[in-house]
Coordinates of C-alpha atoms in Angstrom, one line a residue:
M24 CA 231.5 -99.3 108.8
S25 CA 228.4 -99.9 106.8
F26 CA 224.7 -99.2 107.0
G27 CA 222.4 -101.6 104.9
P28 CA 219.0 -99.6 104.5
P29 CA 216.7 -99.4 107.2
P30 CA 212.9 -100.9 106.4
S31 CA 211.7 -99.5 103.1
M32 CA 208.0 -97.6 103.2
I33 CA 208.4 -99.2 99.5
T34 CA 209.6 -102.5 100.0
Q35 CA 208.4 -103.7 103.7
S36 CA 204.5 -103.0 105.5
A37 CA 205.6 -101.7 108.8
P38 CA 202.5 -102.5 111.6
T39 CA 200.8 -99.4 112.3
V40 CA 200.6 -97.4 115.7
E41 CA 197.1 -98.0 117.5
R42 CA 196.6 -95.5 120.1
S43 CA 193.7 -95.1 122.0
R44 CA 191.4 -92.0 123.7
A45 CA 190.1 -93.5 126.7
G46 CA 186.4 -92.5 127.3
R47 CA 186.9 -89.8 125.1
R48 CA 184.9 -90.4 121.9
R49 CA 181.8 -87.7 121.4
R50 CA 178.7 -88.9 119.6
V51 CA 177.6 -86.5 117.2
I52 CA 175.0 -86.4 114.3
A53 CA 176.7 -84.1 111.8
V54 CA 179.2 -84.9 109.6
V55 CA 180.3 -82.2 108.4
V56 CA 179.4 -78.8 110.0
V57 CA 177.4 -77.4 112.6
A58 CA 175.4 -73.8 113.1
V59 CA 175.9 -73.0 116.6
L60 CA 173.0 -71.4 117.6
L61 CA 173.7 -69.9 120.6
V62 CA 172.4 -66.9 122.4
G63 CA 174.8 -65.4 124.7
A64 CA 178.9 -65.9 124.3
G65 CA 178.3 -66.6 127.9
L66 CA 177.2 -70.4 127.4
L67 CA 181.0 -70.9 125.8
W68 CA 183.2 -68.3 125.7
H69 CA 185.1 -67.0 128.6
H70 CA 186.4 -63.4 128.6
S71 CA 188.7 -61.9 131.2
G72 CA 191.6 -59.2 131.5
G73 CA 194.3 -57.6 133.3
R74 CA 195.4 -60.5 134.5
T75 CA 198.4 -59.3 133.2
K76 CA 200.2 -57.3 131.4
G77 CA 202.8 -57.0 128.0
R78 CA 202.9 -55.9 124.2
T79 CA 200.8 -57.9 121.7
D80 CA 201.9 -58.0 118.4
T81 CA 199.3 -58.0 116.3
T82 CA 200.1 -55.8 112.8
A83 CA 201.0 -58.1 110.0
V84 CA 204.8 -56.8 108.7
K85 CA 205.2 -57.1 105.1
Q86 CA 207.5 -60.3 104.7
A87 CA 210.2 -60.9 102.0
P88 CA 209.0 -63.6 99.1
D89 CA 211.7 -66.1 100.8
A90 CA 211.4 -65.5 104.6
I91 CA 209.7 -68.3 106.4
R92 CA 206.0 -67.2 106.2
A93 CA 204.3 -65.5 109.5
T94 CA 201.0 -64.5 109.3
V95 CA 198.6 -63.0 111.4
E96 CA 195.0 -63.8 111.8
K97 CA 192.2 -61.8 112.6
A98 CA 189.2 -63.1 114.0
P99 CA 186.2 -63.8 111.0
E100 CA 182.7 -62.0 111.0
S101 CA 181.3 -65.3 112.2
P102 CA 182.6 -67.9 113.7
E103 CA 180.1 -70.3 111.9
G104 CA 181.8 -73.1 110.1
Q105 CA 181.5 -74.6 107.1
V106 CA 183.4 -76.9 105.0
V107 CA 186.2 -75.9 102.8
V108 CA 188.4 -79.2 101.4
Q109 CA 187.3 -82.4 102.0
H110 CA 189.3 -85.1 100.1
N111 CA 188.7 -88.7 100.6
E112 CA 191.7 -91.3 99.4
G113 CA 191.0 -94.2 97.5
N114 CA 192.7 -97.0 96.0
L115 CA 194.2 -98.3 99.9
T116 CA 195.5 -101.8 100.0
D117 CA 196.7 -103.7 103.1
K118 CA 200.0 -101.1 103.7
P119 CA 199.6 -98.3 104.9
R120 CA 199.7 -95.2 103.1
Y121 CA 201.6 -92.3 104.5
A122 CA 201.1 -88.1 104.3
P123 CA 203.5 -86.7 106.1
G124 CA 203.4 -83.3 104.9
T125 CA 200.3 -81.4 105.1
W126 CA 200.7 -77.2 103.7
A127 CA 198.3 -74.9 103.4
T128 CA 198.4 -71.1 101.3
G129 CA 195.1 -68.7 100.9
K130 CA 194.3 -70.9 97.9
I131 CA 195.1 -74.3 98.0
L132 CA 195.3 -77.3 100.8
A133 CA 199.1 -79.1 99.9
R134 CA 199.0 -82.4 101.0
A135 CA 202.1 -85.0 100.3
V136 CA 200.6 -88.9 99.8
A137 CA 203.4 -91.3 99.8
H138 CA 204.9 -90.7 95.9
R139 CA 202.9 -87.4 94.8
I140 CA 202.2 -84.1 96.5
E141 CA 197.9 -82.5 95.6
G142 CA 196.8 -79.5 95.7
Y143 CA 193.0 -78.7 96.6
K144 CA 191.2 -75.7 96.0
I145 CA 189.9 -74.0 99.4
E146 CA 186.5 -73.4 98.6
P147 CA 183.0 -75.0 99.8
G148 CA 182.9 -77.7 97.6
Y149 CA 183.9 -81.3 98.0
D150 CA 187.1 -83.1 96.4
D151 CA 188.2 -80.3 93.7
M152 CA 191.5 -81.3 93.4
A153 CA 193.6 -78.0 91.8
W154 CA 197.1 -79.8 90.3
K155 CA 198.6 -83.4 91.6
L156 CA 202.4 -83.6 91.1
Q157 CA 203.9 -86.8 90.4
L158 CA 207.2 -87.9 92.7
D159 CA 210.4 -90.1 91.5
G160 CA 209.5 -91.6 94.7
H161 CA 208.3 -92.4 98.2
V162 CA 208.6 -88.7 100.3
C163 CA 211.4 -89.1 103.1
A164 CA 211.1 -85.7 104.9
V165 CA 209.1 -83.0 104.6
S166 CA 209.5 -78.8 105.9
R167 CA 207.3 -78.2 108.6
D168 CA 207.9 -74.6 106.9
V169 CA 206.2 -72.2 104.3
T170 CA 208.3 -69.0 103.0
A171 CA 205.2 -65.8 102.9
D172 CA 205.3 -66.4 98.8
G173 CA 204.1 -70.0 99.3
R174 CA 206.6 -72.6 98.6
T175 CA 208.1 -75.4 100.6
A176 CA 210.7 -78.3 100.2
V177 CA 210.8 -81.9 100.1
V178 CA 213.5 -85.0 100.2
V179 CA 211.8 -88.3 97.7
Q180 CA 213.3 -91.6 97.4
P181 CA 214.8 -91.0 93.4
P182 CA 213.6 -94.3 90.8
D183 CA 215.3 -97.2 90.9
S184 CA 218.3 -97.2 91.0
G185 CA 219.9 -100.2 92.8
K186 CA 220.4 -98.1 96.0
K187 CA 217.4 -99.7 97.9
G188 CA 215.5 -97.2 100.0
V189 CA 217.8 -94.3 99.8
C190 CA 216.6 -91.6 99.6
D191 CA 219.2 -88.4 97.6
E192 CA 216.5 -86.1 95.7
V193 CA 215.3 -82.6 96.9
L194 CA 212.6 -80.4 95.8
L195 CA 211.2 -76.9 95.7
V196 CA 207.7 -76.5 94.9
D197 CA 205.2 -73.6 94.4
L198 CA 202.1 -74.4 96.7
D199 CA 199.9 -72.8 94.7
T200 CA 200.1 -74.2 91.3
G201 CA 202.1 -77.1 91.9
K202 CA 205.0 -76.0 90.1
K203 CA 208.2 -78.1 90.4
L204 CA 210.7 -75.3 91.0
W205 CA 213.6 -77.4 91.3
Q206 CA 215.1 -80.6 91.9
K207 CA 219.0 -81.2 93.2
K208 CA 221.0 -84.6 93.6
M209 CA 222.3 -84.4 96.9
P210 CA 225.8 -85.4 97.3
A211 CA 227.4 -88.4 98.9
A212 CA 223.3 -89.2 100.5
D213 CA 223.6 -93.0 100.1
F214 CA 223.1 -93.3 103.5
A215 CA 219.8 -90.6 103.6
Y216 CA 217.5 -92.9 104.6
V217 CA 214.0 -92.3 105.4
T218 CA 214.4 -93.0 109.4
N219 CA 217.3 -90.3 109.4
T220 CA 217.0 -87.5 107.5
N221 CA 216.0 -83.9 108.2
I222 CA 214.7 -81.1 106.3
A223 CA 214.2 -77.4 107.1
L224 CA 213.9 -74.2 105.7
T225 CA 215.1 -70.7 106.0
K226 CA 215.2 -67.0 104.7
G227 CA 216.1 -68.2 101.3
V228 CA 217.9 -71.5 102.2
V229 CA 216.9 -75.3 102.1
A230 CA 219.2 -77.6 104.5
I231 CA 219.4 -81.1 105.2
A232 CA 221.1 -83.8 107.0
W233 CA 221.3 -87.4 107.2
D234 CA 224.0 -88.2 110.0
L235 CA 226.7 -89.0 107.0
G236 CA 226.1 -85.7 105.9
S237 CA 224.1 -82.7 105.0
V238 CA 223.7 -80.0 102.4
A239 CA 222.3 -76.2 101.8
Y240 CA 220.5 -74.8 99.1
D241 CA 220.5 -71.0 97.2
M242 CA 216.0 -71.5 97.6
D243 CA 215.5 -69.4 94.0
S244 CA 218.1 -71.0 92.2
G245 CA 219.0 -74.5 93.7
R246 CA 222.2 -73.5 93.7
R247 CA 224.2 -75.5 96.3
L248 CA 225.3 -73.3 98.6
W249 CA 227.6 -76.0 101.0
N250 CA 227.9 -79.8 101.9
T251 CA 229.5 -81.6 104.8
T252 CA 229.9 -85.5 104.7
L253 CA 231.1 -87.2 107.4
A254 CA 235.2 -88.8 107.1
T255 CA 237.2 -89.6 110.7
S256 CA 235.3 -87.3 112.4
Q257 CA 233.1 -89.0 115.0
C258 CA 230.6 -86.2 114.9
H259 CA 227.9 -84.8 112.5
D260 CA 224.8 -82.6 111.7
S261 CA 222.0 -85.1 112.7
G262 CA 219.4 -82.6 111.5
Y263 CA 217.8 -78.7 111.5
T264 CA 215.9 -76.7 112.4
G265 CA 214.4 -72.9 110.1
G266 CA 212.2 -70.5 110.6
R267 CA 214.3 -67.1 111.6
A268 CA 217.5 -68.9 112.2
L269 CA 219.1 -72.5 111.6
L270 CA 220.3 -74.6 114.1
A271 CA 221.7 -78.0 113.9
L272 CA 221.8 -81.0 116.2
V273 CA 224.8 -82.3 116.1
T274 CA 225.4 -86.2 117.4
C275 CA 228.7 -86.8 118.7
G276 CA 229.9 -91.3 119.3
Q277 CA 227.7 -94.1 119.0
A278 CA 225.5 -96.0 121.1
D279 CA 226.7 -95.4 125.6
D280 CA 229.0 -93.1 124.8
T281 CA 226.5 -90.7 122.3
T282 CA 227.0 -86.3 123.3
Y283 CA 225.2 -83.3 121.8
R284 CA 225.4 -80.6 121.0
V285 CA 223.4 -77.3 119.3
E286 CA 225.3 -74.5 116.7
R287 CA 224.1 -71.8 115.1
L288 CA 224.8 -71.9 112.1
D289 CA 225.3 -69.0 109.0
P290 CA 222.7 -70.3 106.4
R291 CA 224.3 -69.2 103.0
T292 CA 228.0 -71.1 104.3
G293 CA 227.9 -73.3 107.0
R294 CA 229.6 -70.9 109.7
V295 CA 229.4 -72.0 113.3
L296 CA 228.4 -68.8 114.5
W297 CA 228.2 -70.5 118.4
R298 CA 227.9 -73.6 119.9
Y299 CA 226.2 -75.5 123.2
A300 CA 227.1 -78.6 124.8
V301 CA 224.3 -80.4 126.2
S302 CA 225.0 -82.2 129.6
R303 CA 226.0 -85.9 129.0
G304 CA 223.7 -88.3 129.7
V305 CA 221.0 -87.0 127.5
Q306 CA 219.3 -90.0 125.4
G307 CA 217.4 -87.3 122.8
V308 CA 217.5 -84.0 121.9
Y309 CA 214.6 -82.1 119.5
L310 CA 215.1 -78.4 118.2
P311 CA 211.2 -77.3 118.5
S312 CA 212.4 -73.8 117.3
A313 CA 215.9 -72.3 115.7
D314 CA 215.2 -68.5 117.3
P315 CA 214.1 -68.7 120.3
P316 CA 216.9 -71.1 120.2
V317 CA 214.8 -74.2 122.1
L318 CA 215.9 -77.2 123.1
A319 CA 213.6 -80.5 124.5
V320 CA 215.7 -83.0 125.8
E321 CA 214.9 -86.8 127.3
A322 CA 217.7 -86.4 130.1
G323 CA 217.3 -89.9 131.9
D324 CA 214.4 -91.3 130.2
S325 CA 212.7 -91.7 126.4
E326 CA 210.8 -89.0 126.9
V327 CA 211.3 -85.2 127.1
T328 CA 211.6 -84.4 130.4
D329 CA 213.4 -80.6 130.1
L330 CA 213.0 -77.8 128.2
L331 CA 216.4 -75.9 127.9
T332 CA 216.1 -71.9 126.3
L333 CA 219.2 -70.1 124.3
D334 CA 220.2 -66.8 124.5
P335 CA 220.2 -66.0 120.4
K336 CA 223.6 -64.3 120.6
N337 CA 225.6 -65.9 121.8
G338 CA 224.2 -69.8 123.3
K339 CA 224.2 -69.4 126.3
R340 CA 221.8 -71.3 128.3
L341 CA 218.6 -68.7 129.5
A342 CA 216.7 -71.4 131.5
T343 CA 215.8 -74.7 131.9
L344 CA 211.6 -75.7 131.8
P345 CA 210.7 -79.1 134.0
M346 CA 208.4 -81.4 131.4
H347 CA 206.8 -83.4 134.5
G348 CA 203.1 -83.4 133.9
Y349 CA 203.6 -81.8 130.3
D350 CA 202.9 -83.8 127.7
P351 CA 205.7 -81.7 124.4
K352 CA 205.2 -84.7 122.1
C353 CA 208.6 -84.2 120.5
G354 CA 209.0 -87.1 117.7
E355 CA 205.5 -88.9 118.5
E356 CA 203.6 -88.9 114.8
A357 CA 201.9 -91.8 114.3
Y358 CA 204.8 -93.3 112.1
P359 CA 206.5 -96.6 112.7
G360 CA 209.5 -95.6 113.4
P361 CA 210.8 -91.9 113.0
F362 CA 210.0 -91.3 109.4
F363 CA 209.9 -87.9 107.6
G364 CA 212.6 -86.3 109.5
V365 CA 211.6 -86.0 113.2
V366 CA 214.2 -83.4 114.7
D367 CA 212.4 -80.1 114.3
K368 CA 208.7 -81.5 115.3
C369 CA 206.9 -81.3 118.7
D370 CA 202.8 -81.7 118.6
G371 CA 201.9 -80.7 122.0
M372 CA 204.2 -77.4 122.2
V373 CA 204.3 -74.1 120.4
V374 CA 207.3 -71.3 120.7
G375 CA 206.4 -67.4 120.3
R376 CA 208.7 -64.5 120.2
D377 CA 208.5 -64.7 124.7
R378 CA 206.8 -67.1 125.4
I379 CA 206.9 -71.0 125.6
F380 CA 203.1 -72.6 125.0
V381 CA 203.4 -76.6 126.4
M382 CA 200.0 -78.7 127.0
S383 CA 200.0 -80.9 129.8
K384 CA 199.0 -84.7 129.8
E385 CA 195.5 -85.6 129.6
N386 CA 194.0 -86.0 132.3
N387 CA 192.0 -89.6 131.9
G388 CA 191.0 -90.1 135.6
D389 CA 189.2 -87.5 137.1
L390 CA 186.0 -86.3 134.5
E391 CA 184.9 -83.0 136.4
K392 CA 188.2 -81.8 136.0
P393 CA 189.5 -80.3 132.7
A394 CA 191.1 -82.9 130.4
D395 CA 194.2 -80.8 129.9
R396 CA 195.4 -77.2 129.5
I397 CA 197.7 -75.1 128.5
T398 CA 200.7 -73.7 129.9
A399 CA 202.4 -70.2 128.7
F400 CA 206.3 -69.9 130.0
D401 CA 208.7 -67.1 129.6
V402 CA 211.2 -68.1 127.1
G403 CA 213.6 -66.1 129.6
K404 CA 212.7 -67.0 132.9
G405 CA 211.4 -70.5 132.2
T406 CA 209.1 -69.4 134.8
K407 CA 205.3 -70.2 134.1
A408 CA 203.5 -66.9 133.1
A409 CA 199.8 -68.1 132.1
E410 CA 197.5 -71.1 132.2
F411 CA 194.9 -71.9 129.2
E412 CA 192.5 -74.7 130.8
G413 CA 190.8 -77.3 129.0
R414 CA 186.9 -78.4 129.7
P415 CA 186.1 -81.8 131.0
F416 CA 186.2 -84.4 128.2
Q417 CA 187.3 -81.5 125.6
L418 CA 191.0 -81.5 124.8
V419 CA 192.7 -78.5 124.2
V420 CA 195.8 -78.6 121.8
P421 CA 198.1 -75.4 121.1
V422 CA 198.1 -74.9 116.8
R423 CA 199.9 -72.3 115.7
T424 CA 201.5 -68.1 117.1
N425 CA 199.2 -65.6 116.0
G426 CA 201.9 -62.2 116.4
D427 CA 202.1 -62.5 120.5
D428 CA 198.6 -65.1 120.9
L429 CA 198.2 -68.5 120.5
I430 CA 195.7 -70.0 118.3
I431 CA 194.8 -73.5 120.1
Y432 CA 192.0 -76.3 118.7
R433 CA 189.3 -77.1 121.2
R434 CA 187.6 -81.2 121.1
S435 CA 184.4 -81.3 121.3
M436 CA 183.2 -85.2 123.1
D437 CA 178.9 -84.5 122.7
D438 CA 176.2 -83.4 120.1
V439 CA 175.5 -80.0 122.1
R440 CA 179.4 -78.4 122.2
P441 CA 180.9 -77.9 119.1
S442 CA 185.1 -77.8 118.4
A443 CA 186.4 -74.8 117.8
I444 CA 189.7 -72.6 117.6
V445 CA 190.1 -70.0 119.7
D446 CA 192.7 -67.0 119.7
W447 CA 194.6 -66.5 122.6
N448 CA 195.8 -63.8 124.5
S449 CA 197.7 -65.6 127.6
R450 CA 198.8 -61.6 128.8
T451 CA 195.7 -60.7 129.3
D452 CA 193.9 -64.4 129.7
K453 CA 191.2 -62.9 126.8
E454 CA 189.9 -65.5 124.5
T455 CA 188.6 -65.2 121.1
P456 CA 186.2 -67.0 118.8
Y457 CA 187.6 -68.0 115.6
L458 CA 185.6 -70.5 114.3
L459 CA 183.0 -73.7 115.4
F460 CA 182.4 -76.5 113.8
Q461 CA 181.7 -80.5 114.6
L462 CA 183.9 -82.9 112.5
P463 CA 182.6 -86.2 110.5
E464 CA 181.9 -88.5 113.8
D465 CA 183.5 -91.7 113.3
D466 CA 186.7 -89.5 111.6
E467 CA 186.7 -87.0 114.8
G468 CA 189.0 -89.5 117.0
E469 CA 192.0 -90.0 114.6
L470 CA 191.4 -86.0 113.0
S471 CA 191.3 -84.3 116.7
D472 CA 194.8 -86.3 118.0
P473 CA 197.8 -84.3 117.1
E474 CA 200.2 -87.4 117.3
R475 CA 198.2 -88.9 114.6
S476 CA 197.0 -86.4 112.0
D477 CA 198.2 -82.6 111.4
I478 CA 196.6 -79.8 112.3
R479 CA 197.1 -76.4 110.9
Y480 CA 195.1 -73.0 110.8
E481 CA 195.9 -70.5 108.0
Q482 CA 194.7 -67.7 106.3
G483 CA 191.4 -68.3 108.8
R484 CA 190.6 -71.5 107.7
A485 CA 191.3 -75.2 110.2
F486 CA 192.8 -78.3 108.7
F487 CA 192.3 -81.8 109.9
A488 CA 194.8 -84.2 108.1
R489 CA 195.4 -87.7 108.3
R490 CA 199.0 -89.0 108.1
V491 CA 198.5 -93.3 108.1
M492 CA 195.6 -94.0 106.2
E493 CA 194.1 -97.9 105.9
R494 CA 191.7 -99.3 104.2
D495 CA 188.3 -100.1 105.9
Y496 CA 188.1 -103.7 106.8
I497 CA 184.7 -104.1 106.7
H498 CA 184.4 -101.7 103.2
P499 CA 187.7 -102.5 101.6
K500 CA 186.8 -100.9 98.6
S501 CA 185.5 -97.7 100.0
P502 CA 187.5 -94.5 100.0
I503 CA 188.9 -92.7 103.8
L504 CA 188.8 -89.4 104.7
S505 CA 192.1 -88.1 104.3
V506 CA 192.1 -84.3 105.2
I507 CA 189.3 -82.1 106.0
G508 CA 189.2 -78.0 106.0
V509 CA 186.8 -75.9 108.1
G510 CA 186.5 -71.8 107.1
S511 CA 183.6 -69.3 108.8
A512 CA 181.0 -69.2 106.8
G513 CA 180.7 -65.4 106.4
L514 CA 184.6 -65.6 105.2
K515 CA 184.9 -64.3 101.1
H516 CA 186.5 -66.6 99.0

C-alpha cells in the first residue's frame, strides 16, 4: 500500500480555522496588567469548606531528574499580577505560522515556532530572548511533558532530502539553556508526517509512533531501546501518552472496519503489560492520561461521547463517564488538521490521581447563569464528586493538577473583574486566589481560548501563547503578540 504525503505546513498554505465566541468579548483599557484594589476578598473569592472530606497532597515530593515533572504550587505573597514574559512575532507572511509547543521552567518560557525553538527569560521586561535553537526543518510533533530537570522532545522534518513532508528526526532539548542534547533519525519513518506522528515522554524514555512504525529512545543517551515497523499486521501503534506510565493506542483495520485497543507498555522494552479492547463502532479514541489510564472515545459521533477509566494494574474497565453536556476538547486545537500529535491532547480536561476534571459546554444562552462549570469525577466510580461554577461571562478552564487540587483559569469579560488563576480543592470546595491580571484587549479572546492558545501555569506564573499566528492585514508589517506571561508582583525572581 502506498501513501503520498499529506498537505505540508511548508509546501502548502492551509486554511485558517476561525472560531468565534459570540457575545463574549470584553472591553479593557489596560494592555498589560491591572493592579487590583479590592477591600474584602468576598468581592472576588468565595471560600467554603467541609462539603467533602479526603486527603489532599500539597507536599512536593523530590523527583528524579528524568521523571515527568509534577510541581506543587503555593499561593504567592500577593495575587496582584505583573508581566514577566512578552514576545511579539514579526516578519509574518500570507501563510499562517504555527507554534505547536509551549513549555515553562523556573527560568525560561520556551516556544516551538515553525522551524525553531526559542527561550524567553522569565523576569519583568519585554521580548528578552535567552536563546534560539534553529532546527533542521519544521516541527512535526511535540510532547506536552517536561522532565523534572527541564527537558522535552520534539519531532522535526529533516533538510530537503527528496522525501516531501516526511518527519523522521527526533531531538531532546534542555529548555533552560536551549542546548540540543541529542538528535536521532527515526528508523523506517518514510511515512511519518505532521498529520500522524505522536510523541510522548515517560520516566527515562522518549517514544514516537506514526501509524506505520514506532520507536523509543533512552532519554539520557539517545540510544534506541526498541522499534516496530508495520509488515503484514493489520494493527499498528497510532500514538502514545506518557507521564507516570506509557500507554499505546493501537489501531486495527481500515476505514469503516477500524477497531481500537489500548496497551500498557514497559517503556524500556516495549513489552505489552496488559490490553484493553475498545468496543466496536467507536470512531475515535484519545488517551488524556496514562496513570490513571483514561480513554476519551467517540462512540457513534464525531466528538467525545464518553470517558472510560481503567484499572492501572490489569486494564479492566472501572467506570464509564458520559460526556453529554461536557467539552473535553480532545483534538480540537486550531490547526487545519490533526497536526503535531493529537492522541494525548484534551485541552478541556485534566486528570489527577483519583479525579478527572472536565469543563462543561459553554452557556451561550442565559446570560445570568455561569458561562460554564468544571466537574470533578471520581476515577474509580465515575460519579460526580464536586463542581466549580464559573460566573456570567467568565469562562473557567482547567489548566493542571496541583497535588490533588486543580489550577483553574477564569476569564475576564469587562473592565471591573480581572482574569484570575485560582487553586480549587474539590474535596473542601475551597478556592484560593493565585493571580489577578488583565490580558491585552485585542488579544484576550484568542489567548483565553484553550482551542486556540496554550494556557500554562508553572512555578507561580501563568502563560498564554498563540498556536497560529497570522499577520494583521491592516498593518501587515507590524508584529503580533505571540506569548505573554504573568507572575505575582510579590514574587521574587
